[in-house]
Amino acid sequence: MLRYIGRRLLHLIPTVIGISVLVFLLFRLVADPAEAILGLHGTPAQKEELRRTLGLYDPLYVQYGRYLWGLLQGDLGLSWYLKRPVAAEVLGHFPHTLELTVAAMLITAVLGIGTGVVAAVRRQTWVDYLAMMVSLLAVSMPIFWLGLVVIGTFAARLAWFPMNGRLDPVLLADFHAPTDFYVAYSLLKGNWPVLLNLLHHLALPAIVLATATTALVARLTRSTMLEVIRQDFVRTARAKGLGERTVIFRHALRNALIPVVTVLGLQFGSLLGGAVLTETVFSWPGIGLLTLQAIGNNDLPLIQGIVILGALVFVLINLVVDLSYLLLDPRIRYA
């Protein structure tokens, strides 16, 4: 398996190069950097000078080589609007999105898989019909609308949760973590007020972000469980006298989880790339909100950095998902 992991990691090199080529060419075709930076206020002479300064008149392969060399050094360029390094901005917001995504995926895994298993075991009963009806409703609701409804109900009217943000302003001013991973740092330091406040802010956006994914996982788990529990090895396990709980959770569910884990991995990678709508509604300072700001400000270097990070995360998540198959089904072997 170590050889397989090493080979997959080597495959990341041409994948990353291919992604960088596509991103570089796409953004060169979309807009003129001089026009995007200076806009209507720049004179033709100023724009011409800026193009020469940026090296836009160099051959395309020279421009790409310069871009790739900077990428290999962790230099994603300078944000046109924020006037700060793109890498620092992207990595500064990524931990916020990671916290939100992990919380949402935990909700999805517990509720989605649990609901799907219960619906499959109690198929064609009121439990099954109710679970599938609720999941269909959850998939159909737009995240933006759902977020506004949740804020209006549980934050504005009932005042059970804060309306937006990641920490109360007072705590945010007093809390000086050497990293933006507030959850991990607070756990290590036993800083429970900060941790509880963060979880209080995290609850609503995580639930909203997890809603559609939970419904999708529930429906997929139900369908795969229905296929598995009809197979011969499940009937054999029951014939041996094993308890129903052992049959369902130790034998049937483990074999049904492979497609579910695949979907969870894809969803996790997608959400890490930026949950734009959820982060916008709840003013959560993550990659999604940063993406929206970059698009609004025509900040092409920042958009490029976000796309590159999202692609890398997605590729790594796919590798982890492939390796997780070994834990679920020992019959799988990677040559």
Short mmCIF file of C-alpha atoms in Angstrom, two decimals:
data_model
loop_
_atom_site.label_atom_id
_atom_site.label_comp_id
_atom_site.label_asym_id
_atom_site.label_seq_id
_atom_site.Cartn_x
_atom_site.Cartn_y
_atom_site.Cartn_z
CA MET A 1 0.00 0.00 0.00
CA LEU A 2 2.93 2.35 0.68
CA ARG A 3 3.99 1.94 -2.94
CA TYR A 4 0.48 2.85 -4.03
CA ILE A 5 0.47 5.95 -1.82
CA GLY A 6 3.86 7.01 -3.19
CA ARG A 7 2.66 6.50 -6.76
CA ARG A 8 -0.49 8.51 -6.13
CA LEU A 9 1.54 11.32 -4.59
CA LEU A 10 3.78 11.35 -7.67
CA HIS A 11 0.65 11.56 -9.81
CA LEU A 12 -0.16 14.80 -8.00
CA ILE A 13 2.73 16.51 -9.79
CA PRO A 14 1.29 16.39 -13.34
CA THR A 15 -2.17 17.01 -11.91
CA VAL A 16 -1.03 20.20 -10.19
CA ILE A 17 0.87 21.30 -13.29
CA GLY A 18 -2.22 20.69 -15.42
CA ILE A 19 -4.39 22.67 -13.00
CA SER A 20 -1.90 25.53 -12.96
CA VAL A 21 -1.83 25.62 -16.77
CA LEU A 22 -5.63 25.73 -16.99
CA VAL A 23 -5.93 28.41 -14.31
CA PHE A 24 -3.15 30.51 -15.86
CA LEU A 25 -4.60 30.36 -19.38
CA LEU A 26 -8.18 30.87 -18.22
CA PHE A 27 -7.43 34.04 -16.30
CA ARG A 28 -5.20 35.38 -19.09
CA LEU A 29 -8.14 34.99 -21.49
CA VAL A 30 -10.78 36.37 -19.14
CA ALA A 31 -9.37 39.82 -18.46
CA ASP A 32 -6.55 42.24 -19.05
CA PRO A 33 -4.76 42.71 -15.69
CA ALA A 34 -3.98 46.34 -16.51
CA GLU A 35 -7.65 47.06 -17.19
CA ALA A 36 -8.71 45.21 -14.05
CA ILE A 37 -6.22 47.09 -11.83
CA LEU A 38 -6.54 50.62 -13.19
CA GLY A 39 -10.09 50.47 -14.51
CA LEU A 40 -11.65 53.62 -15.89
CA HIS A 41 -9.32 55.88 -13.94
CA GLY A 42 -6.15 54.80 -15.74
CA THR A 43 -4.89 56.49 -18.85
CA PRO A 44 -3.77 54.44 -21.88
CA ALA A 45 -0.16 55.36 -21.10
CA GLN A 46 -0.47 54.17 -17.50
CA LYS A 47 -2.04 50.89 -18.63
CA GLU A 48 0.70 50.37 -21.20
CA GLU A 49 3.36 50.97 -18.55
CA LEU A 50 1.67 48.56 -16.14
CA ARG A 51 1.52 45.84 -18.80
CA ARG A 52 5.27 46.21 -19.35
CA THR A 53 5.89 46.15 -15.60
CA LEU A 54 3.85 42.97 -15.20
CA GLY A 55 5.65 41.34 -18.14
CA LEU A 56 2.47 40.86 -20.14
CA TYR A 57 4.34 41.37 -23.41
CA ASP A 58 6.65 38.46 -22.71
CA PRO A 59 5.93 35.17 -24.53
CA LEU A 60 3.16 33.15 -22.89
CA TYR A 61 5.50 30.32 -21.92
CA VAL A 62 7.79 32.82 -20.16
CA GLN A 63 4.85 34.25 -18.23
CA TYR A 64 3.71 30.76 -17.26
CA GLY A 65 7.22 29.72 -16.21
CA ARG A 66 7.43 32.78 -13.96
CA TYR A 67 3.99 31.97 -12.53
CA LEU A 68 4.86 28.29 -11.93
CA TRP A 69 8.17 29.14 -10.27
CA GLY A 70 6.38 31.45 -7.89
CA LEU A 71 3.76 28.77 -7.25
CA LEU A 72 6.44 26.21 -6.33
CA GLN A 73 7.88 28.72 -3.85
CA GLY A 74 4.47 29.35 -2.30
CA ASP A 75 4.22 32.76 -3.93
CA LEU A 76 0.75 33.22 -5.40
CA GLY A 77 1.29 36.87 -6.18
CA LEU A 78 -0.04 40.07 -4.64
CA SER A 79 -3.71 40.82 -4.21
CA TRP A 80 -4.64 43.76 -6.42
CA TYR A 81 -7.30 45.03 -4.04
CA LEU A 82 -5.96 44.11 -0.58
CA LYS A 83 -2.31 44.84 -1.49
CA ARG A 84 -1.23 41.80 0.54
CA PRO A 85 0.27 38.43 -0.48
CA VAL A 86 -2.39 36.08 -1.85
CA ALA A 87 -0.94 33.05 -0.04
CA ALA A 88 -1.25 34.79 3.34
CA GLU A 89 -4.85 35.79 2.64
CA VAL A 90 -5.92 32.36 1.43
CA LEU A 91 -4.20 30.45 4.23
CA GLY A 92 -5.51 32.95 6.76
CA HIS A 93 -9.13 32.24 5.79
CA PHE A 94 -8.77 28.51 5.13
CA PRO A 95 -8.85 27.43 8.84
CA HIS A 96 -12.21 29.16 9.23
CA THR A 97 -13.69 27.21 6.32
CA LEU A 98 -12.09 24.01 7.62
CA GLU A 99 -13.83 24.40 10.99
CA LEU A 100 -17.18 25.01 9.35
CA THR A 101 -16.76 22.13 6.90
CA VAL A 102 -15.66 19.61 9.52
CA ALA A 103 -18.64 20.52 11.71
CA ALA A 104 -21.02 20.20 8.76
CA MET A 105 -19.56 16.85 7.69
CA LEU A 106 -19.83 15.47 11.23
CA ILE A 107 -23.52 16.37 11.22
CA THR A 108 -23.88 14.83 7.77
CA ALA A 109 -22.13 11.58 8.71
CA VAL A 110 -24.10 11.04 11.92
CA LEU A 111 -27.56 12.13 10.78
CA GLY A 112 -27.29 11.12 7.12
CA ILE A 113 -25.95 7.61 7.64
CA GLY A 114 -28.12 7.05 10.73
CA THR A 115 -31.30 8.14 8.95
CA GLY A 116 -30.48 6.03 5.89
CA VAL A 117 -29.86 2.91 7.97
CA VAL A 118 -33.09 3.33 9.95
CA ALA A 119 -35.08 3.97 6.76
CA ALA A 120 -33.63 0.85 5.11
CA VAL A 121 -34.21 -1.41 8.13
CA ARG A 122 -37.79 -0.11 8.50
CA ARG A 123 -38.50 0.13 4.78
CA GLN A 124 -42.06 0.75 3.63
CA THR A 125 -43.11 1.90 7.09
CA TRP A 126 -44.04 5.38 8.27
CA VAL A 127 -40.45 5.85 9.49
CA ASP A 128 -39.10 5.19 6.01
CA TYR A 129 -41.65 7.45 4.31
CA LEU A 130 -41.09 10.27 6.79
CA ALA A 131 -37.29 10.09 6.48
CA MET A 132 -37.39 10.16 2.69
CA MET A 133 -39.96 12.97 2.62
CA VAL A 134 -37.86 15.11 4.97
CA SER A 135 -34.69 14.38 2.98
CA LEU A 136 -36.42 15.33 -0.28
CA LEU A 137 -37.56 18.58 1.32
CA ALA A 138 -34.05 19.29 2.61
CA VAL A 139 -32.48 18.73 -0.82
CA SER A 140 -35.04 21.05 -2.43
CA MET A 141 -34.48 24.05 -0.13
CA PRO A 142 -32.00 26.67 -1.42
CA ILE A 143 -29.18 27.20 1.07
CA PHE A 144 -29.40 30.99 0.85
CA TRP A 145 -33.13 30.96 1.67
CA LEU A 146 -32.70 28.37 4.41
CA GLY A 147 -29.93 30.42 6.01
CA LEU A 148 -32.10 33.53 6.12
CA VAL A 149 -35.02 31.57 7.61
CA VAL A 150 -32.78 30.02 10.27
CA ILE A 151 -31.27 33.40 11.17
CA GLY A 152 -34.67 35.04 11.35
CA THR A 153 -36.10 32.28 13.54
CA PHE A 154 -33.34 31.13 15.88
CA ALA A 155 -31.14 34.24 15.98
CA ALA A 156 -33.39 37.27 15.49
CA ARG A 157 -36.68 36.09 17.01
CA LEU A 158 -35.69 33.49 19.61
CA ALA A 159 -32.17 34.85 20.24
CA TRP A 160 -30.82 31.36 20.87
CA PHE A 161 -27.79 31.82 18.62
CA PRO A 162 -25.72 34.77 17.34
CA MET A 163 -26.70 36.08 13.93
CA ASN A 164 -23.26 36.13 12.30
CA GLY A 165 -19.53 36.14 12.80
CA ARG A 166 -17.15 33.60 14.27
CA LEU A 167 -16.56 34.92 17.79
CA ASP A 168 -18.02 37.64 19.96
CA PRO A 169 -16.06 40.90 19.34
CA VAL A 170 -14.98 41.09 23.00
CA LEU A 171 -13.52 37.58 22.99
CA LEU A 172 -11.99 38.11 19.57
CA ALA A 173 -10.13 41.17 20.84
CA ASP A 174 -8.90 39.41 23.99
CA PHE A 175 -7.99 36.10 22.39
CA HIS A 176 -4.53 36.03 20.84
CA ALA A 177 -3.94 32.59 19.32
CA PRO A 178 -0.71 31.94 17.41
CA THR A 179 -2.90 30.26 14.78
CA ASP A 180 -6.39 30.70 13.42
CA PHE A 181 -7.33 27.16 14.42
CA TYR A 182 -9.25 28.41 17.44
CA VAL A 183 -10.88 25.06 18.19
CA ALA A 184 -7.61 23.10 18.40
CA TYR A 185 -5.80 25.86 20.26
CA SER A 186 -8.63 26.32 22.77
CA LEU A 187 -8.78 22.57 23.43
CA LEU A 188 -5.03 22.40 24.02
CA LYS A 189 -5.03 25.42 26.32
CA GLY A 190 -8.31 24.60 28.08
CA ASN A 191 -9.74 27.95 27.00
CA TRP A 192 -13.35 26.83 27.35
CA PRO A 193 -15.08 30.26 27.08
CA VAL A 194 -13.56 30.82 23.63
CA LEU A 195 -14.31 27.27 22.53
CA LEU A 196 -17.94 27.38 23.68
CA ASN A 197 -18.43 30.79 22.08
CA LEU A 198 -17.00 29.53 18.80
CA LEU A 199 -19.24 26.45 18.86
CA HIS A 200 -22.21 28.72 19.62
CA HIS A 201 -21.44 30.77 16.50
CA LEU A 202 -20.68 27.63 14.49
CA ALA A 203 -23.95 25.81 15.16
CA LEU A 204 -26.32 27.54 12.74
CA PRO A 205 -24.02 27.83 9.69
CA ALA A 206 -22.88 24.20 10.14
CA ILE A 207 -26.47 22.95 10.29
CA VAL A 208 -27.47 24.97 7.21
CA LEU A 209 -24.38 23.83 5.29
CA ALA A 210 -25.03 20.20 6.24
CA THR A 211 -28.73 20.14 5.34
CA ALA A 212 -28.58 19.26 1.65
CA THR A 213 -25.58 16.94 2.05
CA THR A 214 -27.25 15.10 4.94
CA ALA A 215 -30.34 14.49 2.83
CA LEU A 216 -28.23 13.22 -0.08
CA VAL A 217 -26.25 10.86 2.17
CA ALA A 218 -29.43 9.59 3.83
CA ARG A 219 -31.02 8.67 0.51
CA LEU A 220 -27.81 7.07 -0.78
CA THR A 221 -27.29 5.09 2.45
CA ARG A 222 -30.86 3.80 2.30
CA SER A 223 -30.53 2.61 -1.31
CA THR A 224 -27.16 0.91 -0.77
CA MET A 225 -28.33 -0.69 2.48
CA LEU A 226 -31.40 -2.11 0.73
CA GLU A 227 -29.13 -3.71 -1.87
CA VAL A 228 -26.73 -5.15 0.71
CA ILE A 229 -29.26 -6.60 3.18
CA ARG A 230 -30.74 -8.72 0.38
CA GLN A 231 -27.43 -10.41 -0.38
CA ASP A 232 -26.51 -13.94 0.61
CA PHE A 233 -23.86 -13.12 3.21
CA VAL A 234 -26.41 -11.13 5.24
CA ARG A 235 -28.86 -14.04 5.18
CA THR A 236 -26.02 -16.35 6.19
CA ALA A 237 -25.12 -14.10 9.12
CA ARG A 238 -28.73 -14.19 10.31
CA ALA A 239 -28.86 -17.97 9.84
CA LYS A 240 -25.82 -18.32 12.13
CA GLY A 241 -27.83 -16.72 14.90
CA LEU A 242 -26.12 -13.33 14.98
CA GLY A 243 -28.12 -10.50 16.52
CA GLU A 244 -29.90 -8.11 14.16
CA ARG A 245 -27.80 -5.18 15.38
CA THR A 246 -24.59 -7.09 14.65
CA VAL A 247 -25.82 -8.07 11.21
CA ILE A 248 -26.81 -4.52 10.30
CA PHE A 249 -23.90 -2.53 11.69
CA ARG A 250 -21.00 -4.97 11.45
CA HIS A 251 -21.78 -6.70 8.18
CA ALA A 252 -24.37 -4.85 6.09
CA LEU A 253 -23.43 -1.23 6.85
CA ARG A 254 -19.71 -1.77 6.39
CA ASN A 255 -20.28 -3.09 2.87
CA ALA A 256 -22.78 -0.35 2.07
CA LEU A 257 -20.50 2.50 3.10
CA ILE A 258 -18.12 2.53 0.11
CA PRO A 259 -20.34 4.66 -2.18
CA VAL A 260 -21.38 6.75 0.84
CA VAL A 261 -17.76 7.46 1.76
CA THR A 262 -17.10 8.45 -1.86
CA VAL A 263 -19.91 11.01 -1.76
CA LEU A 264 -18.80 12.27 1.66
CA GLY A 265 -15.26 12.77 0.35
CA LEU A 266 -16.45 14.64 -2.74
CA GLN A 267 -18.73 16.85 -0.66
CA PHE A 268 -15.96 17.51 1.86
CA GLY A 269 -13.57 18.57 -0.89
CA SER A 270 -16.20 20.79 -2.50
CA LEU A 271 -17.09 22.53 0.76
CA LEU A 272 -13.42 23.09 1.62
CA GLY A 273 -13.13 24.94 -1.67
CA GLY A 274 -15.52 27.51 -0.23
CA ALA A 275 -19.11 27.38 0.97
CA VAL A 276 -19.91 30.73 -0.65
CA LEU A 277 -23.61 31.07 0.13
CA THR A 278 -23.46 29.86 3.72
CA GLU A 279 -20.42 31.96 4.59
CA THR A 280 -22.00 35.01 2.97
CA VAL A 281 -25.30 34.69 4.83
CA PHE A 282 -23.62 34.16 8.20
CA SER A 283 -20.65 36.50 7.57
CA TRP A 284 -18.32 33.59 8.27
CA PRO A 285 -14.78 34.75 7.38
CA GLY A 286 -13.77 31.75 5.30
CA ILE A 287 -12.71 30.96 1.76
CA GLY A 288 -16.25 31.33 0.41
CA LEU A 289 -16.66 34.88 1.67
CA LEU A 290 -13.14 35.71 0.47
CA THR A 291 -14.04 34.36 -3.00
CA LEU A 292 -17.09 36.57 -3.20
CA GLN A 293 -15.08 39.62 -2.18
CA ALA A 294 -12.35 38.78 -4.71
CA ILE A 295 -14.90 38.47 -7.52
CA GLY A 296 -16.58 41.72 -6.52
CA ASN A 297 -13.24 43.53 -6.54
CA ASN A 298 -12.03 41.93 -9.79
CA ASP A 299 -9.02 40.61 -7.87
CA LEU A 300 -7.69 38.01 -10.31
CA PRO A 301 -4.55 36.94 -8.36
CA LEU A 302 -6.68 36.25 -5.29
CA ILE A 303 -9.22 34.27 -7.34
CA GLN A 304 -6.35 32.28 -8.89
CA GLY A 305 -4.96 31.44 -5.46
CA ILE A 306 -8.36 30.28 -4.21
CA VAL A 307 -8.89 28.07 -7.27
CA ILE A 308 -5.42 26.50 -6.92
CA LEU A 309 -5.99 25.78 -3.22
CA GLY A 310 -9.42 24.29 -3.90
CA ALA A 311 -8.04 22.01 -6.61
CA LEU A 312 -5.17 20.78 -4.40
CA VAL A 313 -7.50 20.08 -1.48
CA PHE A 314 -9.90 18.20 -3.76
CA VAL A 315 -7.13 15.97 -5.12
CA LEU A 316 -5.82 15.17 -1.63
CA ILE A 317 -9.32 14.38 -0.35
CA ASN A 318 -9.79 11.93 -3.23
CA LEU A 319 -6.56 10.18 -2.21
CA VAL A 320 -7.77 9.86 1.39
CA VAL A 321 -11.12 8.48 0.18
CA ASP A 322 -9.37 5.85 -1.96
CA LEU A 323 -7.28 4.73 1.00
CA SER A 324 -10.31 4.56 3.27
CA TYR A 325 -11.74 1.79 1.08
CA LEU A 326 -9.14 -0.56 2.55
CA LEU A 327 -10.58 -0.08 6.03
CA LEU A 328 -14.12 -0.71 4.86
CA ASP A 329 -13.44 -3.71 2.62
CA PRO A 330 -10.23 -5.71 3.24
CA ARG A 331 -10.81 -7.51 -0.08
CA ILE A 332 -9.72 -4.35 -1.88
CA ARG A 333 -6.02 -4.42 -2.69
CA TYR A 334 -3.96 -1.76 -4.43
CA ALA A 335 -1.27 -3.24 -6.60
#
